[in-house]
Amino acid sequence: MEAGDDTATWQRARQVGRGLRAWMAAALDLVMPPRCMACGVEVDRTGALCAACWQRISFIAAPHCACCGLPFDYDSGGKDALCGACIAKPPRFDRCRSVFAYDEATRPLILGFKHGDRTENAPGLAQWLARAGGELLRDVDLIVPVPLHRWRLFRRRFNQSALLAAHLGRLSGRVVAPDLLVRRRATARQGGLTRKGRARNVAGAFTPHPAHAGQIKGARILLIDDVFTTGATVGECARVLRRAGAVRVDVLTLARVVKPVAMQAVEAESAP
Ligand SMILES: [Zn+2]
Ligand SMILES: [Zn+2]
């Protein structure tokens, strides 16, 4: 067979594959109608929100801290303004951006996804990540999910951050390195810990995977996690990556704790 024939056959096969996928998606919608990503009522397409949830979600937009992405109540000095916490103690990562505030409206969305009963939301959530992290995705070499310890991975069957990272890689055309970091010890859950306690709990918990450590030197890395609470976990990952030679470490998460009240809620939920 000529090389040209080969290409034509391949293209036809891809067209058939695409057609088949679209047909299967339509068939699946008939059997299992698409549901709102947050509350579960029927909506017109997969990966959408119902109108009520859409209105309740606080999407994070400018003005916000140039470093950690904390939203500001009012514009206090342009694009480079920093929040008090970042001025007092600069985080180990370069920039963090998040899609929405972690609150009453987004809690079911995050928990449903994390505990595995709403994994069909992954492509829709990754689209939101791509939008919120557009600026970060422009200068990144590797997308890296925050790893789970293998016991927790075994119990939960999947790592929600790795699933988001895989879809984000597909959307952005960036390379995903799912095993770049390893969680070498099972940390206690962060629930109920103070800011300092959280940092101590994750200290030394991560290490580069020996087989992939060579990829880190000189790389610009984008870490993916589901919720940013105090930044202890992603801060520790960033520290390890920088020590291994990463030139930039940015962070992109779905949710972000903005108010202390919401943080108490995260703690209550993540308690064992
Ligand atoms: Zn809804
Ligand atoms: Zn900040």
Short mmCIF file of N, CA and C and ligand atoms in Angstrom, two decimals, residues 65-70 72 82-87 91 256, ligand 2:
data_model
loop_
_atom_site.label_atom_id
_atom_site.label_comp_id
_atom_site.label_asym_id
_atom_site.label_seq_id
_atom_site.Cartn_x
_atom_site.Cartn_y
_atom_site.Cartn_z
N CYS A 65 -5.34 39.03 43.89
CA CYS A 65 -3.91 39.06 44.20
C CYS A 65 -3.14 38.51 43.00
N ALA A 66 -2.09 39.22 42.59
CA ALA A 66 -1.32 38.81 41.42
C ALA A 66 -0.62 37.48 41.66
N CYS A 67 -0.36 37.17 42.93
CA CYS A 67 0.34 35.92 43.23
C CYS A 67 -0.65 34.79 43.51
N CYS A 68 -1.36 34.83 44.64
CA CYS A 68 -2.16 33.67 45.03
C CYS A 68 -3.57 33.67 44.46
N GLY A 69 -3.98 34.75 43.80
CA GLY A 69 -5.30 34.78 43.15
C GLY A 69 -6.47 35.07 44.06
N LEU A 70 -6.20 35.42 45.33
CA LEU A 70 -7.30 35.76 46.26
C LEU A 70 -8.09 36.95 45.71
N PHE A 72 -10.13 40.30 45.44
CA PHE A 72 -10.24 41.52 46.25
C PHE A 72 -11.65 42.06 46.15
N LEU A 82 -0.68 42.75 45.51
CA LEU A 82 -0.58 41.50 46.27
C LEU A 82 -1.45 41.58 47.51
N CYS A 83 -1.93 40.42 47.98
CA CYS A 83 -2.70 40.39 49.22
C CYS A 83 -1.74 40.45 50.42
N GLY A 84 -2.28 40.70 51.59
CA GLY A 84 -1.46 40.82 52.80
C GLY A 84 -0.64 39.57 53.08
N ALA A 85 -1.26 38.41 52.89
CA ALA A 85 -0.58 37.15 53.20
C ALA A 85 0.62 36.94 52.29
N CYS A 86 0.49 37.27 50.99
CA CYS A 86 1.60 37.07 50.05
C CYS A 86 2.73 38.07 50.30
N ILE A 87 2.37 39.26 50.82
CA ILE A 87 3.41 40.24 51.14
C ILE A 87 4.17 39.77 52.39
N PRO A 91 4.46 32.91 48.85
CA PRO A 91 4.28 31.47 48.67
C PRO A 91 5.43 30.84 47.88
N ARG A 256 -11.52 27.54 45.60
CA ARG A 256 -10.58 28.22 46.48
C ARG A 256 -11.34 28.71 47.70
ZN ZN B 2 -1.98 36.59 47.65
#
